[in-house]
Amino acid sequence: MNKPAYPILRLPFPLYFILTGFLLVSACQQPSAQTTTPEGAQSAVIQPVYITDTVRHDTDDPAIWINPADPTKSLVIGTDKDQDGGLYVFDLKGKIVREVHDLKRPDNVDVAYGLMLGGKPTDIAVTTERFTHKLRIFALPDMKPVDKGGLEMFVGDTSSGFRDLMGIALYKTPAGILYAMVGRKTGPTDGSYIGQYRLEDDGTGQIRATLVRKFGSYSGKKEIESIAVDNELGFVYYSDEGVGVRKYYADPAKGNQELALFAKTGFAEDHEGISIYKTGPKTGFILVSDQGANQFHIFKREGESTNPNDHKLVKIVKVAAQVSDGSDVTNVALGKQFPHGLFVVMSDDKTFHYYRCEDIIGND
């Protein structure tokens, strides 16, 4: 018989027993690097392709701007949430290329394309400025302000916290009308939590905002921060933290009834960032951040064939980003590193993480 490749260590039985027990306990205490999907399969913690440069204070929410001339030169705009905060613009490798400072606690950010300003189609980035109760709007990609110093929201609401802005999502109708869906830190529980404002040229090449409606239930349990709009299907979603994700029509003409409340179970703490990944005109996935567990719950965008408002859980993926608030996603190919699109996730170490969409969604 061949000799073993390594010598056998012979220990007295009591010492062997103690050492074996110690190793077993230690192994059981090791943190798991996997997460279980509803079907029972397991997936490892997904690592980002890039991690951005750090901001000064506290990252919160990203938005992706697709460069129409060259998608490989697209940008990510991220908020630095502080009383002396700002917006940071990153390239596709996470390097800072532009900064906007002196914003009063910017929270969430979103982008829209082709708003007519001064007779020219203009892409814009819109962020909520919590402590001034204003929207701040900047033309892309140079980040030139086009808001005359900010647009006041929820004018006339006097209750404490009802004007402190948080979430923002932009909705463009098929006719080209642009709306901002604006949330606040606290607010009424009477079905008027979200403010929907029309954004348009004020006649001078700057933007004005006109309130169109207030809608949306609020549990009063925690707060509502993340808002996302599905432009093609015409729905708006928002996270009622600790409760679930609420769904409404984005078109004010279709009414204010709640269409769905899903993602109600399985979350460790808060429901946070919402992103919509599109695989076709009506298909895809809704990704919702499970903040306390550093993972995302993924639901069917189209719902079920018998009920399009029944959004079933597809799987759960665990990411390296920590305690994630905001996120954004695109299915547009952004060069060799992101051939199926880019998923950007906030991490609480003052950075944003860039993931390949195929690593998150899969290749099915």
Tab-separated table of C-alpha atoms in Angstrom:
chain	number	residue	atom	x	y	z
A	1	MET	CA	0.000	0.000	0.000
A	2	ASN	CA	1.273	3.461	-0.851
A	3	LYS	CA	2.206	5.747	1.964
A	4	PRO	CA	-0.076	8.765	2.546
A	5	ALA	CA	1.087	12.036	0.988
A	6	TYR	CA	1.120	13.656	4.432
A	7	PRO	CA	2.020	12.088	7.800
A	8	ILE	CA	-0.847	11.069	10.062
A	9	LEU	CA	-1.043	13.036	13.311
A	10	ARG	CA	-1.958	10.739	16.181
A	11	LEU	CA	-3.466	12.423	19.230
A	12	PRO	CA	-4.577	11.096	22.598
A	13	PHE	CA	-8.335	10.446	22.499
A	14	PRO	CA	-9.414	13.274	24.932
A	15	LEU	CA	-7.375	15.865	23.040
A	16	TYR	CA	-8.691	14.547	19.698
A	17	PHE	CA	-12.282	14.856	20.965
A	18	ILE	CA	-11.791	18.428	22.184
A	19	LEU	CA	-10.073	19.550	18.976
A	20	THR	CA	-12.770	17.973	16.781
A	21	GLY	CA	-15.546	19.681	18.755
A	22	PHE	CA	-13.796	23.033	18.485
A	23	LEU	CA	-13.473	22.698	14.705
A	24	LEU	CA	-17.132	21.766	14.312
A	25	VAL	CA	-18.319	24.727	16.388
A	26	SER	CA	-16.041	27.087	14.488
A	27	ALA	CA	-17.333	25.845	11.158
A	28	CYS	CA	-20.935	26.370	12.255
A	29	GLN	CA	-20.160	29.935	13.241
A	30	GLN	CA	-18.735	30.939	9.866
A	31	PRO	CA	-20.955	33.430	8.006
A	32	SER	CA	-22.703	32.011	4.962
A	33	ALA	CA	-21.770	33.410	1.561
A	34	GLN	CA	-24.961	32.090	-0.035
A	35	THR	CA	-28.637	32.875	-0.153
A	36	THR	CA	-31.561	30.594	-0.885
A	37	THR	CA	-34.076	31.228	-3.627
A	38	PRO	CA	-37.751	30.262	-3.305
A	39	GLU	CA	-37.030	27.123	-5.370
A	40	GLY	CA	-34.307	26.064	-2.923
A	41	ALA	CA	-31.325	26.740	-5.176
A	42	GLN	CA	-28.380	28.643	-3.787
A	43	SER	CA	-26.310	31.488	-5.177
A	44	ALA	CA	-23.091	33.047	-3.904
A	45	VAL	CA	-22.732	36.640	-2.829
A	46	ILE	CA	-22.449	38.591	-6.075
A	47	GLN	CA	-19.395	40.797	-6.421
A	48	PRO	CA	-19.381	44.121	-8.293
A	49	VAL	CA	-17.325	44.810	-11.392
A	50	TYR	CA	-16.421	48.270	-10.087
A	51	ILE	CA	-16.807	50.232	-6.871
A	52	THR	CA	-16.952	53.997	-7.276
A	53	ASP	CA	-14.754	56.623	-5.716
A	54	THR	CA	-16.038	57.692	-2.318
A	55	VAL	CA	-18.173	60.774	-1.761
A	56	ARG	CA	-17.675	63.231	1.097
A	57	HIS	CA	-20.539	62.268	3.381
A	58	ASP	CA	-23.138	59.562	2.700
A	59	THR	CA	-24.247	57.926	-0.555
A	60	ASP	CA	-27.966	57.322	-0.931
A	61	ASP	CA	-29.361	56.897	-4.450
A	62	PRO	CA	-28.014	56.555	-8.033
A	63	ALA	CA	-29.445	57.195	-11.501
A	64	ILE	CA	-28.011	56.053	-14.827
A	65	TRP	CA	-27.818	58.444	-17.795
A	66	ILE	CA	-27.403	56.756	-21.184
A	67	ASN	CA	-25.262	58.796	-23.555
A	68	PRO	CA	-27.275	58.736	-26.820
A	69	ALA	CA	-24.202	59.318	-28.990
A	70	ASP	CA	-22.029	56.659	-27.346
A	71	PRO	CA	-23.467	54.389	-24.615
A	72	THR	CA	-19.946	53.491	-23.462
A	73	LYS	CA	-19.645	57.103	-22.291
A	74	SER	CA	-22.778	56.938	-20.169
A	75	LEU	CA	-22.732	58.313	-16.621
A	76	VAL	CA	-24.002	57.515	-13.146
A	77	ILE	CA	-25.314	60.359	-10.995
A	78	GLY	CA	-25.330	59.694	-7.253
A	79	THR	CA	-26.518	61.666	-4.252
A	80	ASP	CA	-24.322	62.584	-1.295
A	81	LYS	CA	-26.934	62.840	1.462
A	82	ASP	CA	-25.929	65.505	3.955
A	83	GLN	CA	-26.880	68.993	5.083
A	84	ASP	CA	-23.895	70.071	2.996
A	85	GLY	CA	-24.340	67.394	0.352
A	86	GLY	CA	-24.315	67.246	-3.399
A	87	LEU	CA	-24.457	65.219	-6.582
A	88	TYR	CA	-21.517	63.198	-7.882
A	89	VAL	CA	-21.173	62.159	-11.519
A	90	PHE	CA	-19.212	58.956	-12.201
A	91	ASP	CA	-18.008	57.309	-15.397
A	92	LEU	CA	-18.581	53.608	-16.103
A	93	LYS	CA	-15.480	52.665	-14.120
A	94	GLY	CA	-16.700	54.523	-11.046
A	95	LYS	CA	-14.373	57.498	-11.330
A	96	ILE	CA	-15.704	60.935	-10.359
A	97	VAL	CA	-15.900	63.205	-13.399
A	98	ARG	CA	-18.079	66.029	-12.046
A	99	GLU	CA	-19.471	67.303	-8.741
A	100	VAL	CA	-22.281	69.618	-7.617
A	101	HIS	CA	-21.954	70.844	-4.041
A	102	ASP	CA	-23.923	72.949	-1.547
A	103	LEU	CA	-27.191	71.033	-1.822
A	104	LYS	CA	-29.201	70.800	1.396
A	105	ARG	CA	-29.485	67.047	1.974
A	106	PRO	CA	-30.219	65.701	-1.504
A	107	ASP	CA	-31.913	62.346	-1.123
A	108	ASN	CA	-32.999	60.538	-4.291
A	109	VAL	CA	-32.232	61.289	-7.944
A	110	ASP	CA	-33.687	60.330	-11.324
A	111	VAL	CA	-33.085	61.241	-14.972
A	112	ALA	CA	-35.316	61.976	-17.974
A	113	TYR	CA	-34.622	62.515	-21.641
A	114	GLY	CA	-35.627	65.120	-24.190
A	115	LEU	CA	-37.520	67.746	-22.189
A	116	MET	CA	-37.928	70.770	-24.463
A	117	LEU	CA	-36.141	73.746	-22.907
A	118	GLY	CA	-35.507	76.887	-24.925
A	119	GLY	CA	-36.628	75.008	-28.015
A	120	LYS	CA	-34.045	72.214	-27.562
A	121	PRO	CA	-34.504	68.666	-26.245
A	122	THR	CA	-32.665	68.490	-22.933
A	123	ASP	CA	-31.790	65.526	-20.723
A	124	ILE	CA	-32.122	66.317	-17.025
A	125	ALA	CA	-31.214	64.983	-13.583
A	126	VAL	CA	-33.692	65.764	-10.798
A	127	THR	CA	-32.962	65.422	-7.104
A	128	THR	CA	-34.950	66.109	-3.949
A	129	GLU	CA	-33.461	68.668	-1.571
A	130	ARG	CA	-34.979	67.746	1.760
A	131	PHE	CA	-34.205	70.760	3.937
A	132	THR	CA	-35.342	73.395	1.424
A	133	HIS	CA	-38.435	71.420	0.287
A	134	LYS	CA	-37.319	71.872	-3.325
A	135	LEU	CA	-36.595	69.896	-6.440
A	136	ARG	CA	-33.204	70.709	-7.916
A	137	ILE	CA	-32.832	70.118	-11.662
A	138	PHE	CA	-29.680	70.000	-13.787
A	139	ALA	CA	-29.131	69.627	-17.530
A	140	LEU	CA	-27.075	66.605	-18.554
A	141	PRO	CA	-24.260	65.922	-19.029
A	142	ASP	CA	-22.717	69.217	-17.892
A	143	MET	CA	-24.950	69.516	-14.768
A	144	LYS	CA	-25.958	73.101	-15.473
A	145	PRO	CA	-28.902	74.166	-13.226
A	146	VAL	CA	-32.201	74.792	-15.042
A	147	ASP	CA	-34.508	75.379	-12.062
A	148	LYS	CA	-33.961	79.041	-11.045
A	149	GLY	CA	-32.556	77.893	-7.713
A	150	GLY	CA	-35.120	75.157	-7.038
A	151	LEU	CA	-38.824	74.336	-7.331
A	152	GLU	CA	-40.814	74.354	-4.088
A	153	MET	CA	-42.926	71.262	-3.393
A	154	PHE	CA	-46.055	70.692	-1.283
A	155	VAL	CA	-46.615	74.407	-0.771
A	156	GLY	CA	-49.274	74.952	1.878
A	157	ASP	CA	-48.692	71.716	3.778
A	158	THR	CA	-47.880	72.851	7.303
A	159	SER	CA	-47.693	69.589	9.249
A	160	SER	CA	-44.251	68.664	10.512
A	161	GLY	CA	-42.286	66.647	7.973
A	162	PHE	CA	-44.955	66.839	5.253
A	163	ARG	CA	-42.649	68.958	3.065
A	164	ASP	CA	-39.352	67.190	3.795
A	165	LEU	CA	-38.595	65.609	0.425
A	166	MET	CA	-37.189	62.117	-0.112
A	167	GLY	CA	-38.159	60.009	-3.125
A	168	ILE	CA	-38.261	61.090	-6.779
A	169	ALA	CA	-39.149	59.296	-10.013
A	170	LEU	CA	-39.801	60.800	-13.436
A	171	TYR	CA	-42.587	59.665	-15.773
A	172	LYS	CA	-42.834	60.611	-19.443
A	173	THR	CA	-46.118	59.879	-21.193
A	174	PRO	CA	-46.312	58.598	-24.785
A	175	ALA	CA	-47.339	62.157	-25.726
A	176	GLY	CA	-44.117	63.529	-24.205
A	177	ILE	CA	-45.532	65.112	-21.037
A	178	LEU	CA	-43.018	64.862	-18.185
A	179	TYR	CA	-44.075	64.369	-14.568
A	180	ALA	CA	-42.161	64.164	-11.296
A	181	MET	CA	-43.442	61.747	-8.638
A	182	VAL	CA	-42.300	63.260	-5.341
A	183	GLY	CA	-42.359	61.633	-1.910
A	184	ARG	CA	-41.773	63.034	1.547
A	185	LYS	CA	-40.257	61.779	4.768
A	186	THR	CA	-43.551	61.756	6.619
A	187	GLY	CA	-46.977	62.598	5.387
A	188	PRO	CA	-50.696	62.038	5.508
A	189	THR	CA	-52.191	58.557	5.685
A	190	ASP	CA	-55.316	59.635	3.796
A	191	GLY	CA	-54.148	58.524	0.349
A	192	SER	CA	-52.292	61.704	-0.666
A	193	TYR	CA	-48.690	60.896	0.181
A	194	ILE	CA	-47.142	61.281	-3.290
A	195	GLY	CA	-47.225	64.565	-5.189
A	196	GLN	CA	-47.290	64.397	-8.993
A	197	TYR	CA	-45.966	67.549	-10.689
A	198	ARG	CA	-45.809	68.410	-14.374
A	199	LEU	CA	-42.380	69.701	-15.445
A	200	GLU	CA	-42.137	72.051	-18.442
A	201	ASP	CA	-40.407	75.120	-19.843
A	202	ASP	CA	-41.475	78.303	-18.060
A	203	GLY	CA	-40.885	80.314	-21.218
A	204	THR	CA	-37.309	81.300	-20.379
A	205	GLY	CA	-35.560	77.973	-20.875
A	206	GLN	CA	-35.921	77.131	-17.170
A	207	ILE	CA	-38.262	74.559	-15.628
A	208	ARG	CA	-41.477	75.148	-13.718
A	209	ALA	CA	-43.506	72.575	-11.772
A	210	THR	CA	-47.295	72.399	-11.564
A	211	LEU	CA	-49.077	70.134	-9.089
A	212	VAL	CA	-51.411	67.727	-10.889
A	213	ARG	CA	-52.543	65.407	-8.093
A	214	LYS	CA	-51.714	63.863	-4.732
A	215	PHE	CA	-52.179	60.125	-4.346
A	216	GLY	CA	-50.868	57.042	-2.638
A	217	SER	CA	-51.461	55.170	0.608
A	218	TYR	CA	-48.992	55.360	3.463
A	219	SER	CA	-49.010	52.990	6.433
A	220	GLY	CA	-47.431	55.491	8.822
A	221	LYS	CA	-45.157	52.686	10.029
A	222	LYS	CA	-41.813	54.104	8.876
A	223	GLU	CA	-41.342	56.234	5.748
A	224	ILE	CA	-41.498	56.118	1.969
A	225	GLU	CA	-38.268	56.785	0.122
A	226	SER	CA	-37.801	54.769	-3.048
A	227	ILE	CA	-40.100	55.452	-6.015
A	228	ALA	CA	-39.795	53.934	-9.507
A	229	VAL	CA	-41.810	54.391	-12.698
A	230	ASP	CA	-42.342	51.920	-15.517
A	231	ASN	CA	-42.730	54.355	-18.428
A	232	GLU	CA	-43.714	51.748	-21.016
A	233	LEU	CA	-46.388	50.034	-18.923
A	234	GLY	CA	-47.466	53.223	-17.153
A	235	PHE	CA	-47.126	52.205	-13.499
A	236	VAL	CA	-45.509	53.782	-10.461
A	237	TYR	CA	-44.146	51.731	-7.547
A	238	TYR	CA	-42.938	52.835	-4.138
A	239	SER	CA	-41.600	51.174	-1.003
A	240	ASP	CA	-43.689	51.602	2.130
A	241	GLU	CA	-40.860	50.589	4.438
A	242	GLY	CA	-41.601	47.626	6.640
A	243	VAL	CA	-44.881	46.950	4.801
A	244	GLY	CA	-44.374	46.273	1.088
A	245	VAL	CA	-44.312	47.756	-2.402
A	246	ARG	CA	-47.358	49.704	-3.575
A	247	LYS	CA	-48.414	50.031	-7.227
A	248	TYR	CA	-50.518	52.728	-8.954
A	249	TYR	CA	-51.218	54.073	-12.401
A	250	ALA	CA	-48.694	56.735	-13.395
A	251	ASP	CA	-51.222	58.498	-15.644
A	252	PRO	CA	-53.321	60.801	-13.431
A	253	ALA	CA	-56.291	60.362	-15.783
A	254	LYS	CA	-56.537	56.679	-14.804
A	255	GLY	CA	-57.338	57.375	-11.170
A	256	ASN	CA	-55.808	56.940	-7.753
A	257	GLN	CA	-56.790	53.380	-6.849
A	258	GLU	CA	-54.080	51.122	-5.493
A	259	LEU	CA	-53.452	48.272	-7.923
A	260	ALA	CA	-51.237	46.071	-5.771
A	261	LEU	CA	-49.387	45.738	-2.491
A	262	PHE	CA	-46.720	43.062	-2.838
A	263	ALA	CA	-43.334	42.080	-1.371
A	264	LYS	CA	-45.023	41.932	2.013
A	265	THR	CA	-43.017	39.055	3.517
A	266	GLY	CA	-39.454	37.842	3.772
A	267	PHE	CA	-37.718	41.198	4.269
A	268	ALA	CA	-35.258	41.517	7.145
A	269	GLU	CA	-35.927	45.212	7.760
A	270	ASP	CA	-36.818	47.999	5.355
A	271	HIS	CA	-38.028	47.795	1.777
A	272	GLU	CA	-35.787	50.240	-0.078
A	273	GLY	CA	-34.532	50.787	-3.642
A	274	ILE	CA	-36.737	49.727	-6.570
A	275	SER	CA	-35.378	49.139	-10.072
A	276	ILE	CA	-37.095	47.810	-13.193
A	277	TYR	CA	-35.133	45.623	-15.619
A	278	LYS	CA	-36.881	45.162	-18.970
A	279	THR	CA	-36.452	42.018	-21.064
A	280	GLY	CA	-39.135	42.988	-23.580
A	281	PRO	CA	-41.925	45.542	-24.162
A	282	LYS	CA	-43.998	44.070	-21.319
A	283	THR	CA	-41.671	41.613	-19.576
A	284	GLY	CA	-38.841	41.824	-17.098
A	285	PHE	CA	-38.156	42.076	-13.399
A	286	ILE	CA	-38.723	44.412	-10.454
A	287	LEU	CA	-35.755	44.453	-8.072
A	288	VAL	CA	-36.388	45.556	-4.481
A	289	SER	CA	-33.656	46.106	-1.904
A	290	ASP	CA	-33.927	44.126	1.327
A	291	GLN	CA	-31.770	46.602	3.191
A	292	GLY	CA	-31.147	44.713	6.404
A	293	ALA	CA	-30.015	41.544	4.623
A	294	ASN	CA	-27.826	43.072	1.870
A	295	GLN	CA	-29.888	41.406	-0.830
A	296	PHE	CA	-32.486	42.035	-3.528
A	297	HIS	CA	-35.851	40.351	-3.990
A	298	ILE	CA	-36.695	39.968	-7.679
A	299	PHE	CA	-40.323	39.915	-8.872
A	300	LYS	CA	-41.972	39.438	-12.264
A	301	ARG	CA	-42.547	42.792	-13.949
A	302	GLU	CA	-45.521	41.571	-16.004
A	303	GLY	CA	-47.278	39.845	-13.129
A	304	GLU	CA	-49.256	36.678	-13.820
A	305	SER	CA	-51.180	35.936	-17.020
A	306	THR	CA	-54.417	35.842	-15.041
A	307	ASN	CA	-53.574	38.970	-13.024
A	308	PRO	CA	-50.920	41.484	-14.183
A	309	ASN	CA	-50.925	43.035	-10.695
A	310	ASP	CA	-49.897	39.781	-9.027
A	311	HIS	CA	-46.101	40.102	-8.863
A	312	LYS	CA	-44.612	36.777	-7.837
A	313	LEU	CA	-41.190	36.446	-6.234
A	314	VAL	CA	-38.733	34.905	-8.707
A	315	LYS	CA	-35.576	34.731	-6.605
A	316	ILE	CA	-33.421	36.495	-4.029
A	317	VAL	CA	-29.839	37.512	-4.721
A	318	LYS	CA	-27.263	38.590	-2.187
A	319	VAL	CA	-24.854	41.404	-3.094
A	320	ALA	CA	-21.598	42.727	-1.685
A	321	ALA	CA	-23.068	46.222	-1.214
A	322	GLN	CA	-23.936	46.904	2.402
A	323	VAL	CA	-27.248	48.284	3.763
A	324	SER	CA	-28.347	49.462	0.343
A	325	ASP	CA	-30.869	52.260	-0.040
A	326	GLY	CA	-31.187	53.298	-3.682
A	327	SER	CA	-30.475	51.466	-6.919
A	328	ASP	CA	-30.926	51.849	-10.667
A	329	VAL	CA	-30.706	49.513	-13.655
A	330	THR	CA	-30.612	49.625	-17.440
A	331	ASN	CA	-30.802	46.865	-20.046
A	332	VAL	CA	-28.794	48.925	-22.557
A	333	ALA	CA	-25.431	47.415	-23.489
A	334	LEU	CA	-22.674	49.647	-22.097
A	335	GLY	CA	-19.568	48.188	-23.675
A	336	LYS	CA	-17.673	44.965	-23.033
A	337	GLN	CA	-17.919	45.171	-19.255
A	338	PHE	CA	-21.715	45.480	-19.249
A	339	PRO	CA	-22.999	43.743	-22.400
A	340	HIS	CA	-26.481	43.135	-20.950
A	341	GLY	CA	-26.786	46.346	-18.986
A	342	LEU	CA	-25.727	47.838	-15.669
A	343	PHE	CA	-27.142	47.522	-12.145
A	344	VAL	CA	-25.955	50.262	-9.733
A	345	VAL	CA	-26.408	49.831	-5.991
A	346	MET	CA	-25.683	52.209	-3.126
A	347	SER	CA	-23.429	50.910	-0.341
A	348	ASP	CA	-23.121	52.516	3.094
A	349	ASP	CA	-19.339	52.980	2.841
A	350	LYS	CA	-19.805	56.176	0.764
A	351	THR	CA	-19.709	54.298	-2.538
A	352	PHE	CA	-21.874	52.811	-5.274
A	353	HIS	CA	-21.367	49.295	-6.660
A	354	TYR	CA	-21.594	48.434	-10.374
A	355	TYR	CA	-22.898	44.955	-11.272
A	356	ARG	CA	-23.413	43.155	-14.569
A	357	CYS	CA	-27.113	42.589	-15.096
A	358	GLU	CA	-26.545	38.978	-16.133
A	359	ASP	CA	-24.866	38.338	-12.772
A	360	ILE	CA	-27.984	39.597	-10.979
A	361	ILE	CA	-30.803	38.489	-13.270
A	362	GLY	CA	-29.199	35.462	-14.914
A	363	ASN	CA	-29.109	34.501	-18.552
A	364	ASP	CA	-32.555	32.923	-18.857
